[in-house]
Amino acid sequence: MKHLLSAADLSHDEAIDILDEAQRFEQALAGREVRKLPTLRGRTVMTVFYENSTRTRVSFEVAAKWMSADAINVSASTSSVNKGESLRDTAKTLRALGADALVVRHPASGAAAQIARWTNDGTDVLGIPGSSGPSIINAGDGMHEHPTQALLDAYTIRQRLGGIAGRRVVIVGDVLHSRVARSNAMLLSTLGAEVVLVAPPTLLPTGIDTWPVRVATDLDAELPAADAVMMLRVQAERMNGGFFPSSREYSVRYGLSDARTAMLRDDVVLLHPGPMLRGMEIGFDVADIPQATVLEQVRNGVHVRMAVLFRLIAGAEESASGHDAPVDSRAVESQTPDLRGEKQ
């Protein structure tokens, strides 16, 4: 596994391996005064964000630093992009600077996959054949995918409910513009969950009938049987027209209000990828009820992204050395005992 570009690229076993590795990292760091592991010492991880981000960018940087990698943030607003540099030239420049992994967010769908092709063309920076470029991680490309968000959501559901297979997950809101919805639909279905998308018809994408989901428009009918409910933000910045009459009407029909929480089971898992619009898709106080996992998702995101970075970078090195077997998640434990209980 060289890149993580789409949740649809993950098999059931690959996804489970990543979730298991994330759990091992969480256990390895639990109770440690200094949260540092030597797992990726000497490696360089660069985050390249062409859109605003708090949770994703920071959690990738924290994940890299907790594994002793050098984490470098490249912001488009302060880079040569403002001078007219192309995405291709920026990607190749970062490869030449020694990136082992590029974590990319871009407003264009397919940008991460294109960067993977540009930087892994079988040649080194001088054009000499036989070299491998950095691993590319899609941290969100337009309205297409956000695979690590889906992985951390799956991890959170598994952590709360003990498993994912056979669970009913209801995803509510702006499905049309949501890369989170698409990635979660693909990944959760792969892991055996029943995924239900609830949205007004105007916020459902073309071709939704090809997704492994069931589609509904009546939120109240779906809530009582849900094991997990994920509320999506209305992405006004991507809208160029009237997709619903008013924010108030949207909130009345598709917002998770205090009254609607009474329909939920006591053990339901309430998720939101953030940032939240309190008072619109979720009530002002609903995000703080015991069933809500908003901050757990943020915390879990670090461990999941540690697992992704470890699997891609260490796995790529194993493959380059002629060992094609997948990286065993138990390798995390074998690399950390010398640091357990030590102060650094």
mmCIF file with all atom_site columns, N, CA, C and O in Angstrom, residues 85-103:
data_model
loop_
_atom_site.group_PDB
_atom_site.id
_atom_site.type_symbol
_atom_site.label_atom_id
_atom_site.label_alt_id
_atom_site.label_comp_id
_atom_site.label_asym_id
_atom_site.label_entity_id
_atom_site.label_seq_id
_atom_site.pdbx_PDB_ins_code
_atom_site.Cartn_x
_atom_site.Cartn_y
_atom_site.Cartn_z
_atom_site.occupancy
_atom_site.B_iso_or_equiv
_atom_site.pdbx_formal_charge
_atom_site.auth_seq_id
_atom_site.auth_comp_id
_atom_site.auth_asym_id
_atom_site.auth_atom_id
_atom_site.pdbx_PDB_model_num
ATOM 1  N N  . GLU A 1 85  ? 3.001  29.498 -9.172  1.00 0.00 ? 85  GLU A N  1
ATOM 2  C CA . GLU A 1 85  ? 3.544  28.158 -9.356  1.00 0.00 ? 85  GLU A CA 1
ATOM 3  C C  . GLU A 1 85  ? 2.423  27.143 -9.500  1.00 0.00 ? 85  GLU A C  1
ATOM 4  O O  . GLU A 1 85  ? 1.428  27.194 -8.773  1.00 0.00 ? 85  GLU A O  1
ATOM 5  N N  . SER A 1 86  ? 2.590  26.204 -10.409 1.00 0.00 ? 86  SER A N  1
ATOM 6  C CA . SER A 1 86  ? 1.565  25.189 -10.660 1.00 0.00 ? 86  SER A CA 1
ATOM 7  C C  . SER A 1 86  ? 1.581  24.125 -9.567  1.00 0.00 ? 86  SER A C  1
ATOM 8  O O  . SER A 1 86  ? 2.576  23.952 -8.853  1.00 0.00 ? 86  SER A O  1
ATOM 9  N N  . LEU A 1 87  ? 0.485  23.386 -9.472  1.00 0.00 ? 87  LEU A N  1
ATOM 10 C CA . LEU A 1 87  ? 0.397  22.289 -8.518  1.00 0.00 ? 87  LEU A CA 1
ATOM 11 C C  . LEU A 1 87  ? 1.461  21.234 -8.814  1.00 0.00 ? 87  LEU A C  1
ATOM 12 O O  . LEU A 1 87  ? 2.088  20.688 -7.902  1.00 0.00 ? 87  LEU A O  1
ATOM 13 N N  . ARG A 1 88  ? 1.690  20.958 -10.086 1.00 0.00 ? 88  ARG A N  1
ATOM 14 C CA . ARG A 1 88  ? 2.688  19.964 -10.479 1.00 0.00 ? 88  ARG A CA 1
ATOM 15 C C  . ARG A 1 88  ? 4.086  20.369 -10.028 1.00 0.00 ? 88  ARG A C  1
ATOM 16 O O  . ARG A 1 88  ? 4.839  19.567 -9.456  1.00 0.00 ? 88  ARG A O  1
ATOM 17 N N  . ASP A 1 89  ? 4.436  21.626 -10.266 1.00 0.00 ? 89  ASP A N  1
ATOM 18 C CA . ASP A 1 89  ? 5.772  22.087 -9.881  1.00 0.00 ? 89  ASP A CA 1
ATOM 19 C C  . ASP A 1 89  ? 5.938  22.113 -8.363  1.00 0.00 ? 89  ASP A C  1
ATOM 20 O O  . ASP A 1 89  ? 7.007  21.789 -7.837  1.00 0.00 ? 89  ASP A O  1
ATOM 21 N N  . THR A 1 90  ? 4.874  22.491 -7.650  1.00 0.00 ? 90  THR A N  1
ATOM 22 C CA . THR A 1 90  ? 4.938  22.482 -6.187  1.00 0.00 ? 90  THR A CA 1
ATOM 23 C C  . THR A 1 90  ? 5.160  21.063 -5.675  1.00 0.00 ? 90  THR A C  1
ATOM 24 O O  . THR A 1 90  ? 6.006  20.823 -4.803  1.00 0.00 ? 90  THR A O  1
ATOM 25 N N  . ALA A 1 91  ? 4.412  20.107 -6.227  1.00 0.00 ? 91  ALA A N  1
ATOM 26 C CA . ALA A 1 91  ? 4.540  18.717 -5.787  1.00 0.00 ? 91  ALA A CA 1
ATOM 27 C C  . ALA A 1 91  ? 5.939  18.172 -6.064  1.00 0.00 ? 91  ALA A C  1
ATOM 28 O O  . ALA A 1 91  ? 6.547  17.508 -5.209  1.00 0.00 ? 91  ALA A O  1
ATOM 29 N N  . LYS A 1 92  ? 6.453  18.433 -7.243  1.00 0.00 ? 92  LYS A N  1
ATOM 30 C CA . LYS A 1 92  ? 7.784  17.939 -7.589  1.00 0.00 ? 92  LYS A CA 1
ATOM 31 C C  . LYS A 1 92  ? 8.866  18.616 -6.749  1.00 0.00 ? 92  LYS A C  1
ATOM 32 O O  . LYS A 1 92  ? 9.895  18.006 -6.403  1.00 0.00 ? 92  LYS A O  1
ATOM 33 N N  . THR A 1 93  ? 8.654  19.893 -6.410  1.00 0.00 ? 93  THR A N  1
ATOM 34 C CA . THR A 1 93  ? 9.602  20.602 -5.553  1.00 0.00 ? 93  THR A CA 1
ATOM 35 C C  . THR A 1 93  ? 9.661  19.967 -4.170  1.00 0.00 ? 93  THR A C  1
ATOM 36 O O  . THR A 1 93  ? 10.745 19.745 -3.609  1.00 0.00 ? 93  THR A O  1
ATOM 37 N N  . LEU A 1 94  ? 8.505  19.649 -3.621  1.00 0.00 ? 94  LEU A N  1
ATOM 38 C CA . LEU A 1 94  ? 8.462  19.042 -2.289  1.00 0.00 ? 94  LEU A CA 1
ATOM 39 C C  . LEU A 1 94  ? 9.060  17.643 -2.302  1.00 0.00 ? 94  LEU A C  1
ATOM 40 O O  . LEU A 1 94  ? 9.692  17.215 -1.327  1.00 0.00 ? 94  LEU A O  1
ATOM 41 N N  . ARG A 1 95  ? 8.885  16.933 -3.406  1.00 0.00 ? 95  ARG A N  1
ATOM 42 C CA . ARG A 1 95  ? 9.539  15.634 -3.525  1.00 0.00 ? 95  ARG A CA 1
ATOM 43 C C  . ARG A 1 95  ? 11.058 15.816 -3.524  1.00 0.00 ? 95  ARG A C  1
ATOM 44 O O  . ARG A 1 95  ? 11.788 15.080 -2.851  1.00 0.00 ? 95  ARG A O  1
ATOM 45 N N  . ALA A 1 96  ? 11.532 16.805 -4.280  1.00 0.00 ? 96  ALA A N  1
ATOM 46 C CA . ALA A 1 96  ? 12.973 17.046 -4.353  1.00 0.00 ? 96  ALA A CA 1
ATOM 47 C C  . ALA A 1 96  ? 13.545 17.468 -3.000  1.00 0.00 ? 96  ALA A C  1
ATOM 48 O O  . ALA A 1 96  ? 14.725 17.228 -2.711  1.00 0.00 ? 96  ALA A O  1
ATOM 49 N N  . LEU A 1 97  ? 12.713 18.061 -2.149  1.00 0.00 ? 97  LEU A N  1
ATOM 50 C CA . LEU A 1 97  ? 13.154 18.487 -0.820  1.00 0.00 ? 97  LEU A CA 1
ATOM 51 C C  . LEU A 1 97  ? 13.178 17.341 0.180   1.00 0.00 ? 97  LEU A C  1
ATOM 52 O O  . LEU A 1 97  ? 13.539 17.531 1.342   1.00 0.00 ? 97  LEU A O  1
ATOM 53 N N  . GLY A 1 98  ? 12.766 16.137 -0.264  1.00 0.00 ? 98  GLY A N  1
ATOM 54 C CA . GLY A 1 98  ? 12.927 14.964 0.585   1.00 0.00 ? 98  GLY A CA 1
ATOM 55 C C  . GLY A 1 98  ? 11.701 14.476 1.309   1.00 0.00 ? 98  GLY A C  1
ATOM 56 O O  . GLY A 1 98  ? 11.822 13.750 2.303   1.00 0.00 ? 98  GLY A O  1
ATOM 57 N N  . ALA A 1 99  ? 10.503 14.825 0.830   1.00 0.00 ? 99  ALA A N  1
ATOM 58 C CA . ALA A 1 99  ? 9.283  14.360 1.494   1.00 0.00 ? 99  ALA A CA 1
ATOM 59 C C  . ALA A 1 99  ? 9.145  12.843 1.382   1.00 0.00 ? 99  ALA A C  1
ATOM 60 O O  . ALA A 1 99  ? 9.286  12.275 0.301   1.00 0.00 ? 99  ALA A O  1
ATOM 61 N N  . ASP A 1 100 ? 8.871  12.190 2.505   1.00 0.00 ? 100 ASP A N  1
ATOM 62 C CA . ASP A 1 100 ? 8.529  10.768 2.490   1.00 0.00 ? 100 ASP A CA 1
ATOM 63 C C  . ASP A 1 100 ? 7.025  10.585 2.323   1.00 0.00 ? 100 ASP A C  1
ATOM 64 O O  . ASP A 1 100 ? 6.570  9.544  1.847   1.00 0.00 ? 100 ASP A O  1
ATOM 65 N N  . ALA A 1 101 ? 6.265  11.574 2.755   1.00 0.00 ? 101 ALA A N  1
ATOM 66 C CA . ALA A 1 101 ? 4.811  11.546 2.583   1.00 0.00 ? 101 ALA A CA 1
ATOM 67 C C  . ALA A 1 101 ? 4.309  12.967 2.396   1.00 0.00 ? 101 ALA A C  1
ATOM 68 O O  . ALA A 1 101 ? 4.785  13.901 3.062   1.00 0.00 ? 101 ALA A O  1
ATOM 69 N N  . LEU A 1 102 ? 3.360  13.131 1.485   1.00 0.00 ? 102 LEU A N  1
ATOM 70 C CA . LEU A 1 102 ? 2.684  14.410 1.273   1.00 0.00 ? 102 LEU A CA 1
ATOM 71 C C  . LEU A 1 102 ? 1.219  14.229 1.635   1.00 0.00 ? 102 LEU A C  1
ATOM 72 O O  . LEU A 1 102 ? 0.532  13.366 1.082   1.00 0.00 ? 102 LEU A O  1
ATOM 73 N N  . VAL A 1 103 ? 0.759  15.029 2.584   1.00 0.00 ? 103 VAL A N  1
ATOM 74 C CA . VAL A 1 103 ? -0.644 15.026 2.988   1.00 0.00 ? 103 VAL A CA 1
ATOM 75 C C  . VAL A 1 103 ? -1.296 16.214 2.288   1.00 0.00 ? 103 VAL A C  1
ATOM 76 O O  . VAL A 1 103 ? -0.950 17.366 2.580   1.00 0.00 ? 103 VAL A O  1
#
